[in-house]
Amino acid sequence: MSVPGEHMAAEVAEQPAVYDRILTTGLPAIRQVAEEISARGPRFVALTARGTSDNAAYYAKYLIEVLLGLPVGLTSMSTRTLYEAELNYADVLCVTVSQSGGSDDLLQFTEAARKGGAITLAVTNAADSPVNNASEFSLDVLAGKEIAQPATKSYTAELLTLYLLVDALRKGDASDAKDLPALAAGLLDRHDEITALAQRYRFTTNLMIVSRGYSAATAHEAAWKIMETSYLQAHAYSSADLMHGPIALVDSMSPVIALAPEGVTGTAMHDTIDRLRERDADLTVVGTQELVETAARGFSLPAGVSEQVSPMLEILPFQWLAYEISMQRGLNPDAPRALAKVTSTR
Amino acid sequence: MSVPGEHMAAEVAEQPAVYDRILTTGLPAIRQVAEEISARGPRFVALTARGTSDNAAYYAKYLIEVLLGLPVGLTSMSTRTLYEAELNYADVLCVTVSQSGGSDDLLQFTEAARKGGAITLAVTNAADSPVNNASEFSLDVLAGKEIAQPATKSYTAELLTLYLLVDALRKGDASDAKDLPALAAGLLDRHDEITALAQRYRFTTNLMIVSRGYSAATAHEAAWKIMETSYLQAHAYSSADLMHGPIALVDSMSPVIALAPEGVTGTAMHDTIDRLRERDADLTVVGTQELVETAARGFSLPAGVSEQVSPMLEILPFQWLAYEISMQRGLNPDAPRALAKVTSTR
């Protein structure tokens, strides 16, 4: 019989090795695909994904807006599966991001986009999936088989693959990512800090995670992970959206984790952190050493990491947190109730 | 001194008159703008908005994907305000949706998009706002001055303006919308039904609202409204996203409202409703008379309304619900704590 959480724990721990595999074995294929796509001159990007992969797509959307300056959208597959929209997708790069590559809605949308003239690219953890076969180009994220329901290593593998793709599209040298395997290993070694932190959340029914910019995707993925493993109302907000409504929810009984890594994004979070303090939020900071030192509780991130690369590191303590809260509640994070690994939706 | 909730109640009640105003006074300007934009042949649409207007933009995104078949995205303004992205936006229609038209981030993004070659259109409730002045085209949503913090009539006015714009872009005759004023008045008259329903939510700390397709925007806006007026963890999910994670949260202590209007979207919700019943959710249905009759609690929507138009009606009972929960909790829905009407974010 399996031990609760053993698969999730093993898969979280594998991530430095997955990063190394992508940076060595995976990179040539990514560059080749980027070159062929560049030659086609895409002018718009459409990203198609669900669940955890949708959070990876959200990261990629931000990356594409900033680094390529192209208009980019996350598609609503049901426009095709329910309404049979005819897509005018000439000059559109349509990227379908999926762990399994097996969901029928992803497949149908990918097929319709290709029929509508899009350049189609599958980014999956399943090289022979239906979505791969339906796409003109494919990239395997090389995470290896994932057994636990909560996606961890397939998420970060999608992030790195998408990062390297965008970097290659703008003729980058991927140097910002070269230390990822070592930095990831260093973060994952600090499991004990997270075990201690998780105790504080033993009985909460809700949790708010706030960030922005590149790290907004991390906040969404972290909330999603904690929600599915630990059955609590964990929700993510960009700091800008927070001020437009959810800040009204915050009081001294509100656990909030502010994610503020080094760089422009993190600096822009300082006002948000001040506002959360004014509202007496129960605040934990995940961010720079300097910022963590000003907070009652926190988890420091390594210095000198570029903002584009940071999401591949900052999610790691949240994965341990999701695992720990679930375990401390006597649940099994490997198999959340009511979920299936490949989700069938129309 | 003002009576708690008086402004919100008055503004909710004004919506039939606002619909009538847009359909009569507003329509010629919308058609004129649509004609000029059509002549420019946009191939991609980018929507820029925050808060409640972001929910209106989400509705428009779906409408554009289905009815125009164009790739469309919701922009992240911080790509510009924090990272100064250079935008390559030739052939892009960039629509900025805002109640006030006054937020600096909206303004900066609109200016950058225009500089990058976009066709810019402001859709606001403030004809002389900075965003209007920065845009090539402008549409006034004609909702009139809004005093309550929670946007109600400006939201539905944005929906109808965006609907009529998309309808005009595909040379429609707007006939599906002609009964909106009368249908809206009929729904708002049923305030008593909502007063009774709101009692059930007097003490809940959370609420889930589920829908999909065109109505996913309604679910988001409804959750947002209830969250900001009543300080409870109200969250929206598309039925497809629900199955990828949040379904694990649901048990007999989970209040869930399923929004399933007439048509393809509503029919696709039947499986979701079955799954929620299996999980013993505390289920309320807002939808067709037929579906409501199968449920323990519900609110029926008028028959014969097209799916594209339904969001302008189905939000109305949720606005009353947000108002009622807030009032029954002894709060003042006109002025939620910690919020400002014009939100300044970078």
XYZ file of C-alpha atoms in Angstrom:
692
model
C 0.000 0.000 0.000
C 1.195 3.473 -0.721
C 2.156 5.977 1.961
C 0.061 9.189 1.860
C 1.887 11.916 -0.008
C 4.810 9.755 -1.119
C 4.268 10.433 -4.813
C 3.821 14.172 -4.427
C 6.902 14.406 -2.187
C 9.001 12.418 -4.665
C 7.817 14.448 -7.629
C 8.443 17.782 -5.913
C 11.957 16.599 -5.070
C 12.626 15.593 -8.690
C 12.349 19.142 -10.019
C 16.049 20.087 -9.965
C 16.746 17.013 -12.095
C 13.913 17.912 -14.473
C 15.313 21.428 -14.868
C 18.707 19.981 -15.637
C 17.202 17.606 -18.210
C 15.344 20.406 -20.004
C 18.408 22.698 -20.045
C 20.594 19.970 -21.515
C 18.535 17.369 -23.413
C 15.534 19.596 -24.141
C 17.082 22.864 -25.248
C 18.135 21.960 -28.815
C 14.579 20.902 -29.745
C 13.151 24.077 -28.203
C 15.559 26.226 -30.228
C 14.785 24.334 -33.398
C 11.043 24.844 -32.932
C 11.579 28.531 -32.097
C 13.562 29.007 -35.281
C 10.893 27.396 -37.444
C 8.147 29.411 -35.763
C 10.142 32.657 -36.085
C 10.460 32.075 -39.797
C 6.672 32.086 -40.013
C 6.467 35.508 -38.351
C 3.573 35.099 -35.906
C 1.955 38.396 -34.959
C -0.383 37.251 -32.197
C -0.208 34.472 -29.637
C -3.117 32.413 -28.284
C -2.558 30.077 -25.349
C -4.870 27.148 -24.645
C -4.768 25.267 -21.338
C -6.742 24.209 -18.269
C -6.061 23.769 -14.569
C -2.406 23.878 -13.531
C -1.295 24.224 -17.144
C -3.494 27.317 -17.366
C -1.311 28.880 -14.669
C 1.765 28.015 -16.738
C 0.053 29.622 -19.743
C -0.641 32.726 -17.652
C 3.096 32.995 -16.923
C 3.853 32.586 -20.621
C 1.280 35.240 -21.494
C 3.088 37.754 -19.326
C 6.473 36.754 -20.702
C 5.243 37.166 -24.286
C 3.675 40.564 -23.581
C 6.841 41.898 -21.973
C 9.596 40.251 -23.983
C 8.008 39.960 -27.421
C 5.531 42.878 -27.191
C 2.956 40.785 -29.042
C -0.758 40.763 -28.231
C -1.574 37.504 -26.490
C -4.677 35.868 -25.088
C -5.778 32.812 -23.137
C -8.456 31.093 -25.211
C -11.860 29.912 -24.026
C -12.130 26.425 -25.504
C -15.890 26.334 -25.099
C -16.242 28.954 -27.829
C -15.356 26.024 -30.046
C -16.692 22.998 -28.136
C -20.075 24.574 -27.341
C -20.514 27.233 -30.025
C -18.433 25.887 -32.913
C -16.818 29.262 -33.536
C -15.026 29.524 -36.879
C -11.557 30.826 -36.046
C -9.735 33.409 -38.174
C -6.284 32.555 -36.893
C -3.876 33.427 -39.731
C -0.544 34.702 -38.316
C -1.539 33.438 -34.859
C 0.803 31.196 -32.906
C -1.523 28.919 -30.960
C 0.223 27.140 -28.065
C -1.633 24.334 -26.294
C -0.173 23.585 -22.862
C -1.165 20.339 -21.160
C 0.270 17.716 -18.849
C -1.570 14.831 -20.530
C -2.349 16.306 -23.939
C -5.456 14.171 -23.732
C -8.407 16.442 -22.941
C -10.955 16.544 -25.702
C -11.606 20.286 -25.372
C -7.916 21.112 -25.831
C -7.815 18.830 -28.830
C -10.892 20.319 -30.474
C -9.658 23.863 -29.997
C -6.201 23.030 -31.326
C -7.719 21.416 -34.425
C -10.010 24.392 -35.039
C -7.126 26.857 -34.650
C -5.002 24.909 -37.132
C -7.884 24.737 -39.576
C -8.268 28.510 -39.125
C -4.684 29.107 -40.220
C -2.808 29.154 -36.903
C 0.719 27.943 -36.370
C 0.043 25.248 -33.753
C 2.456 24.133 -31.044
C 1.791 21.491 -28.372
C 3.714 21.820 -25.108
C 2.923 18.647 -23.167
C 4.346 16.004 -20.872
C 3.129 13.221 -23.175
C 4.997 13.071 -26.474
C 2.424 10.998 -28.388
C -0.739 12.603 -27.091
C -3.718 13.516 -29.282
C -2.896 17.220 -28.866
C 0.672 16.608 -30.074
C -0.595 14.713 -33.068
C -3.040 17.490 -33.904
C -0.328 20.167 -33.756
C 2.198 21.186 -36.369
C 4.968 21.532 -33.766
C 5.460 19.745 -30.454
C 7.647 20.124 -27.404
C 7.960 17.473 -24.707
C 8.485 19.114 -21.297
C 10.430 16.026 -20.153
C 9.045 15.908 -16.603
C 8.607 12.142 -16.724
C 5.578 10.235 -15.478
C 3.588 12.070 -12.811
C 1.542 9.913 -10.425
C 0.262 12.318 -7.753
C -2.934 14.152 -8.708
C -1.547 17.607 -7.911
C 0.733 18.502 -10.808
C 4.116 19.760 -9.562
C 7.078 18.795 -11.734
C 4.970 18.952 -14.907
C 4.012 22.560 -14.000
C 7.574 23.755 -13.512
C 8.712 21.820 -16.583
C 6.054 23.657 -18.592
C 7.307 26.981 -17.191
C 10.919 26.320 -18.134
C 10.021 25.016 -21.588
C 7.852 28.065 -22.267
C 10.545 30.381 -20.904
C 13.217 28.843 -23.117
C 10.881 29.015 -26.105
C 10.184 32.742 -25.636
C 13.866 33.370 -24.918
C 14.801 31.570 -28.145
C 12.158 33.517 -30.096
C 13.979 36.694 -29.127
C 17.399 35.127 -29.785
C 18.362 34.896 -26.114
C 21.080 32.614 -24.778
C 19.086 31.153 -21.849
C 21.866 32.166 -19.492
C 19.430 33.485 -16.869
C 18.172 29.937 -16.344
C 21.488 28.140 -16.016
C 21.553 28.054 -12.201
C 17.995 26.778 -11.850
C 18.868 23.170 -10.946
C 21.189 24.189 -8.104
C 18.941 26.987 -6.829
C 15.895 24.710 -6.903
C 17.750 22.045 -4.941
C 18.732 24.651 -2.361
C 15.134 25.755 -1.886
C 13.739 22.248 -1.656
C 16.284 21.427 1.068
C 14.546 23.983 3.278
C 11.479 21.746 3.771
C 11.762 22.149 7.575
C 11.035 25.875 7.394
C 7.816 25.078 5.551
C 6.843 22.338 7.990
C 6.984 24.920 10.764
C 5.094 27.530 8.745
C 2.335 25.074 7.769
C 1.322 24.656 11.427
C -0.029 28.175 11.445
C -2.503 27.205 8.730
C -3.685 23.978 10.412
C -7.192 25.286 11.059
C -7.729 28.128 8.642
C -10.630 27.799 6.215
C -9.212 30.403 3.854
C -5.938 31.797 2.594
C -5.149 34.680 0.271
C -1.980 34.769 -1.837
C -1.048 38.098 -3.391
C 1.558 38.927 -6.000
C 1.815 40.560 -9.400
C 3.669 40.659 -12.697
C 5.502 37.445 -13.521
C 4.760 36.137 -10.039
C 0.960 36.444 -10.348
C 1.041 33.049 -12.060
C 2.860 31.628 -9.032
C 0.200 33.022 -6.703
C -2.527 31.358 -8.771
C -0.722 28.034 -8.932
C 0.114 28.133 -5.204
C -3.516 28.826 -4.283
C -4.715 26.108 -6.629
C -2.304 23.577 -5.136
C -3.246 24.376 -1.536
C -6.941 24.334 -2.407
C -6.850 20.930 -4.051
C -4.630 19.184 -1.509
C -6.003 20.763 1.676
C -9.639 21.706 0.912
C -9.374 25.290 2.004
C -10.545 28.437 0.240
C -7.155 29.498 -1.074
C -7.330 32.310 -3.593
C -4.826 34.383 -5.516
C -5.050 38.024 -6.420
C -2.801 40.350 -8.310
C -2.040 43.276 -6.037
C -3.848 45.615 -8.459
C -7.017 43.495 -8.480
C -6.812 43.208 -4.685
C -7.272 46.964 -4.308
C -10.357 46.871 -6.559
C -12.387 44.656 -4.205
C -10.924 41.762 -2.216
C -9.021 44.105 0.140
C -12.438 44.648 1.769
C -12.305 41.015 2.959
C -9.077 41.452 4.880
C -9.006 41.728 8.678
C -6.985 40.254 11.538
C -8.490 36.815 10.897
C -7.268 36.839 7.287
C -4.181 34.786 6.527
C -2.383 36.409 3.606
C 0.853 35.368 1.935
C 2.524 38.155 -0.024
C 4.921 36.986 -2.715
C 7.442 39.726 -3.483
C 10.586 38.492 -5.221
C 13.548 40.660 -6.170
C 13.069 43.234 -8.909
C 10.380 45.563 -10.212
C 7.514 43.227 -9.320
C 8.654 42.813 -5.746
C 9.224 46.536 -5.286
C 5.737 47.241 -6.627
C 4.426 44.922 -3.898
C 5.704 47.130 -1.063
C 2.609 49.391 -1.132
C 0.391 46.319 -1.126
C 2.181 44.935 1.903
C 1.688 48.257 3.689
C -2.039 48.181 2.902
C -2.316 44.608 4.165
C -0.601 45.646 7.397
C -3.023 48.568 7.805
C -5.853 46.035 7.532
C -4.175 43.926 10.276
C -3.820 40.929 7.974
C -2.018 37.846 9.296
C 0.893 38.389 6.946
C 3.594 36.006 5.754
C 6.136 37.259 3.229
C 7.825 35.102 0.615
C 10.440 37.311 -0.946
C 13.809 38.937 -0.639
C 15.845 38.386 2.530
C 15.561 42.106 3.252
C 11.769 42.140 3.054
C 11.372 38.920 5.013
C 13.401 40.465 7.837
C 10.775 43.204 8.198
C 7.962 40.639 8.551
C 6.801 38.514 11.472
C 6.996 35.412 9.290
C 8.519 34.680 5.954
C 10.520 32.540 3.612
C 13.465 34.128 1.830
C 14.181 33.586 -1.855
C 17.701 33.459 -3.298
C 19.199 36.767 -4.459
C 20.296 37.566 -7.996
C 17.557 35.675 -9.850
C 15.941 37.425 -12.833
C 12.238 38.120 -12.556
C 11.422 36.001 -15.583
C 13.125 33.001 -14.007
C 11.902 33.548 -10.441
C 8.492 31.812 -10.933
C 10.337 28.515 -11.458
C 11.866 28.858 -7.985
C 9.285 30.680 -5.902
C 6.591 28.017 -6.514
C 8.741 25.364 -4.784
C 8.134 26.454 -1.159
C 4.405 26.691 -1.967
C 4.409 23.118 -3.267
C 5.907 21.990 0.053
C 3.362 24.151 1.844
C 0.454 22.486 0.001
C 1.947 19.100 0.824
C 2.535 19.972 4.483
C -0.871 21.527 5.170
C -2.499 18.463 3.621
C -0.361 16.021 5.617
C -0.814 17.925 8.875
C -4.588 17.763 8.297
C -4.359 13.987 7.987
C -5.219 14.022 4.295
C -3.473 12.376 1.369
C -2.096 15.000 -1.011
C -1.468 12.319 -3.641
C -5.160 11.742 -4.171
C -7.478 14.663 -3.379
C -11.111 13.643 -3.183
C -13.279 14.104 -6.269
C -10.427 14.649 -8.743
C -9.214 12.701 -11.763
C -5.724 13.043 -13.279
C -7.034 13.493 -16.811
C -10.113 15.685 -16.648
C -12.779 15.340 -19.285
C -14.661 18.556 -19.896
C -16.514 19.924 -22.868
C -27.298 61.489 6.476
C -27.613 58.777 3.909
C -29.489 55.526 4.496
C -27.272 52.413 4.140
C -27.618 50.877 0.702
C -29.809 53.638 -0.734
C -27.440 54.459 -3.576
C -26.813 50.861 -4.577
C -30.554 50.084 -4.485
C -31.360 53.133 -6.602
C -28.640 52.367 -9.131
C -29.642 48.712 -9.464
C -33.220 49.850 -10.086
C -32.125 52.285 -12.788
C -30.832 49.586 -15.112
C -33.939 49.136 -17.293
C -33.833 52.874 -18.026
C -30.109 52.687 -18.810
C -30.729 49.809 -21.242
C -33.430 51.833 -22.918
C -31.120 54.849 -23.178
C -28.309 52.830 -24.774
C -30.670 51.123 -27.250
C -32.136 54.434 -28.367
C -29.717 57.332 -27.746
C -26.526 55.270 -27.736
C -26.941 52.924 -30.671
C -26.178 55.301 -33.567
C -22.768 56.229 -32.094
C -21.954 52.565 -31.491
C -22.791 51.701 -35.111
C -20.751 54.610 -36.394
C -17.689 53.535 -34.393
C -18.165 49.920 -35.503
C -18.237 50.988 -39.122
C -15.045 53.017 -38.817
C -13.293 50.194 -36.970
C -14.487 47.598 -39.522
C -12.987 49.655 -42.290
C -9.615 49.301 -40.584
C -9.887 45.490 -40.557
C -8.643 44.578 -37.073
C -7.327 41.020 -36.855
C -6.811 40.692 -33.114
C -8.599 42.230 -30.132
C -6.961 43.216 -26.836
C -9.166 44.199 -23.911
C -7.846 46.313 -21.047
C -9.787 46.689 -17.804
C -9.733 46.183 -14.041
C -12.204 45.160 -11.361
C -15.849 45.042 -12.418
C -14.969 46.323 -15.885
C -12.627 43.352 -16.219
C -15.667 41.098 -15.857
C -17.389 43.069 -18.618
C -14.240 42.636 -20.734
C -14.325 38.887 -20.043
C -17.873 38.773 -21.442
C -16.743 40.733 -24.492
C -13.805 38.378 -24.963
C -16.134 35.424 -25.210
C -18.485 37.268 -27.545
C -15.604 38.215 -29.852
C -14.212 34.673 -29.914
C -17.592 33.160 -30.790
C -19.152 35.798 -33.038
C -16.100 37.262 -34.773
C -13.763 34.236 -34.558
C -10.856 36.584 -33.827
C -8.084 35.843 -31.360
C -8.603 38.009 -28.311
C -6.817 38.594 -25.030
C -7.181 40.436 -21.746
C -4.044 42.542 -21.339
C -1.820 42.769 -18.272
C -1.266 46.486 -17.850
C 1.776 45.985 -15.653
C 3.718 44.668 -18.644
C 3.712 48.324 -19.586
C 3.585 50.153 -16.231
C 6.289 48.014 -14.598
C 8.299 46.634 -17.516
C 7.776 49.263 -20.211
C 7.090 46.646 -22.864
C 7.219 47.967 -26.426
C 3.965 46.828 -28.021
C 3.759 45.576 -31.610
C 0.046 46.201 -31.983
C -0.539 46.834 -35.685
C -3.961 45.469 -36.755
C -4.953 45.104 -33.112
C -8.189 46.608 -31.840
C -7.411 47.644 -28.278
C -10.537 48.280 -26.212
C -10.150 49.905 -22.790
C -13.187 49.356 -20.574
C -13.535 51.496 -17.458
C -16.225 53.090 -15.329
C -14.137 56.174 -14.545
C -11.614 56.145 -17.384
C -9.283 57.636 -14.829
C -6.866 54.939 -13.675
C -3.299 55.672 -14.588
C -2.476 52.070 -15.519
C -5.332 51.925 -18.021
C -4.198 55.209 -19.465
C -0.557 54.190 -19.800
C -1.441 50.913 -21.488
C -3.862 52.602 -23.887
C -1.220 55.151 -24.864
C 1.398 52.447 -25.411
C -0.987 50.366 -27.530
C -1.818 53.371 -29.700
C 1.851 54.209 -30.099
C 2.385 50.549 -31.075
C -0.090 50.860 -33.940
C -3.327 49.679 -32.308
C -6.780 50.964 -33.159
C -7.797 52.276 -29.732
C -11.335 52.461 -28.374
C -12.383 53.705 -24.933
C -15.626 52.301 -23.505
C -16.263 54.301 -20.337
C -18.912 55.931 -18.206
C -17.048 59.251 -18.264
C -17.031 60.921 -21.657
C -14.123 63.283 -21.014
C -11.859 60.946 -19.106
C -8.108 60.684 -19.687
C -8.595 57.240 -21.272
C -11.143 58.681 -23.710
C -8.781 61.473 -24.616
C -5.954 59.036 -25.190
C -8.041 56.840 -27.503
C -8.813 57.263 -31.163
C -12.438 56.203 -30.673
C -14.716 56.550 -27.648
C -18.070 55.215 -26.534
C -19.966 56.560 -23.542
C -21.928 53.754 -21.851
C -24.507 56.308 -20.674
C -25.096 54.830 -17.226
C -25.096 58.245 -15.552
C -23.319 59.115 -12.334
C -22.709 56.136 -10.048
C -22.364 56.903 -6.324
C -22.327 53.493 -4.614
C -18.888 51.857 -4.498
C -20.084 48.561 -5.982
C -20.516 49.178 -9.705
C -23.898 47.919 -10.933
C -25.470 50.013 -13.677
C -22.071 50.902 -15.129
C -21.295 47.162 -15.421
C -24.472 46.278 -17.302
C -24.149 49.417 -19.433
C -20.650 48.251 -20.412
C -22.042 44.808 -21.305
C -24.765 46.208 -23.539
C -22.428 48.689 -25.226
C -19.878 45.943 -25.911
C -22.615 43.608 -27.139
C -23.988 46.192 -29.540
C -20.481 46.977 -30.754
C -19.693 43.328 -31.552
C -23.148 42.887 -33.073
C -22.558 45.918 -35.291
C -19.089 44.645 -36.268
C -20.795 41.565 -37.729
C -23.587 43.660 -39.293
C -26.271 42.499 -36.868
C -29.513 44.345 -36.235
C -29.415 44.264 -32.408
C -32.875 42.700 -32.378
C -31.922 40.160 -29.687
C -31.493 43.028 -27.232
C -34.717 44.911 -27.880
C -36.680 43.438 -24.949
C -33.923 44.047 -22.406
C -35.527 47.057 -20.683
C -38.826 45.241 -20.052
C -37.200 41.931 -19.092
C -34.791 43.683 -16.730
C -37.660 45.515 -15.044
C -39.503 42.221 -14.614
C -36.502 40.606 -12.920
C -35.807 43.543 -10.620
C -39.430 43.470 -9.448
C -38.762 40.056 -7.930
C -36.601 41.518 -5.132
C -38.708 39.649 -2.513
C -37.555 36.273 -3.804
C -33.952 37.371 -3.302
C -34.629 38.765 0.164
C -35.835 35.306 1.175
C -32.902 33.536 -0.496
C -30.331 35.860 1.116
C -31.322 34.632 4.601
C -29.759 31.271 3.854
C -26.393 32.974 3.401
C -26.577 35.077 6.577
C -23.730 33.228 8.280
C -21.730 31.577 5.539
C -18.078 32.521 5.259
C -17.834 31.289 1.674
C -19.868 30.908 -1.490
C -19.075 29.338 -4.844
C -20.752 30.460 -8.065
C -20.411 28.192 -11.079
C -21.266 28.778 -14.698
C -19.636 28.711 -18.101
C -19.597 30.164 -21.598
C -21.138 33.612 -21.830
C -22.345 33.321 -18.248
C -18.903 32.738 -16.734
C -18.497 36.525 -16.700
C -21.718 36.797 -14.707
C -20.434 34.273 -12.168
C -17.246 36.309 -11.737
C -19.100 39.598 -11.391
C -21.649 38.089 -8.998
C -18.906 36.675 -6.768
C -17.022 39.966 -6.860
C -20.140 41.937 -5.893
C -20.999 39.633 -2.990
C -17.387 39.607 -1.806
C -17.037 43.384 -1.746
C -20.412 44.171 -0.162
C -20.615 41.298 2.321
C -16.999 40.340 3.145
C -17.360 36.663 2.403
C -15.108 34.405 0.352
C -17.257 34.358 -2.776
C -15.548 32.804 -5.775
C -16.531 31.987 -9.318
C -15.470 29.028 -11.400
C -16.227 27.945 -14.907
C -17.673 24.457 -14.726
C -14.661 23.140 -16.651
C -12.152 24.693 -14.241
C -14.228 23.433 -11.300
C -13.599 19.831 -12.316
C -9.837 20.478 -12.479
C -9.505 21.321 -8.790
C -12.066 23.286 -6.788
C -14.600 20.418 -6.859
C -12.403 18.879 -4.140
C -13.518 21.703 -1.819
C -17.199 20.886 -2.112
C -19.112 19.104 0.650
C -22.441 19.507 2.453
C -21.215 22.712 4.106
C -20.483 24.293 0.711
C -22.998 26.817 -0.550
C -22.917 26.720 -4.351
C -24.997 28.707 -6.817
C -25.157 27.175 -10.279
C -26.024 29.595 -13.054
C -27.504 27.708 -16.007
C -29.492 29.902 -18.389
C -31.319 28.652 -21.477
C -29.273 27.350 -24.406
C -26.052 25.488 -25.014
C -24.288 26.921 -21.953
C -27.084 25.962 -19.600
C -27.374 22.473 -21.038
C -23.623 21.968 -20.635
C -24.098 22.823 -16.944
C -26.356 19.802 -16.285
C -23.399 17.445 -15.747
C -21.835 19.978 -13.397
C -25.028 20.211 -11.372
C -25.113 16.404 -11.112
C -21.522 16.384 -9.855
C -22.315 19.077 -7.284
C -25.275 17.005 -6.075
C -23.058 13.926 -5.753
C -20.775 16.004 -3.533
C -23.817 17.000 -1.384
C -23.328 20.707 -2.117
C -25.880 23.153 -0.746
C -27.156 23.952 -4.206
C -29.173 26.900 -5.497
C -29.965 27.079 -9.201
C -30.379 30.282 -11.164
C -31.611 29.224 -14.562
C -34.494 27.991 -16.656
C -37.875 27.442 -14.984
C -37.552 23.745 -15.816
C -34.182 23.366 -14.111
C -35.164 25.450 -11.094
C -38.139 23.119 -10.551
C -35.743 20.188 -10.102
C -33.797 22.051 -7.399
C -34.475 22.660 -3.714
C -33.909 26.393 -4.215
C -33.665 28.579 -7.229
C -34.471 31.693 -9.169
C -35.944 31.319 -12.639
C -34.800 33.378 -15.600
C -37.140 34.481 -18.392
C -37.488 32.128 -21.379
C -36.598 32.981 -24.951
C -33.535 35.113 -24.260
C -30.470 34.558 -26.450
C -27.318 33.394 -24.700
C -25.371 36.444 -25.762
C -27.950 38.732 -24.162
C -28.610 36.654 -21.042
C -25.630 38.036 -19.033
C -27.334 41.447 -19.013
C -30.322 39.917 -17.235
C -28.917 37.108 -15.096
C -26.597 39.464 -13.145
C -29.598 41.418 -11.807
C -30.755 38.893 -9.171
C -27.116 38.582 -8.041
C -26.877 42.343 -7.583
C -29.933 42.187 -5.328
C -28.386 39.215 -3.571
C -25.165 41.139 -2.869
C -27.240 44.048 -1.594
C -29.460 41.840 0.579
C -26.681 39.766 2.160
C -24.864 42.985 3.019
C -27.977 44.658 4.476
C -28.971 41.543 6.433
C -25.464 41.489 7.920
C -25.942 45.057 9.097
C -23.369 46.426 6.677
C -23.616 49.326 4.245
C -23.324 48.067 0.664
C -22.868 51.626 -0.588
C -19.490 51.950 1.081
C -17.552 48.721 1.644
C -14.627 49.151 4.008
C -11.172 49.752 2.539
C -12.348 50.577 -0.999
C -12.128 53.703 -3.150
C -14.343 54.394 -6.180
C -11.427 55.270 -8.434
C -8.627 52.878 -7.688
C -5.064 53.954 -8.239
C -2.762 51.080 -9.106
C 0.470 50.862 -11.011
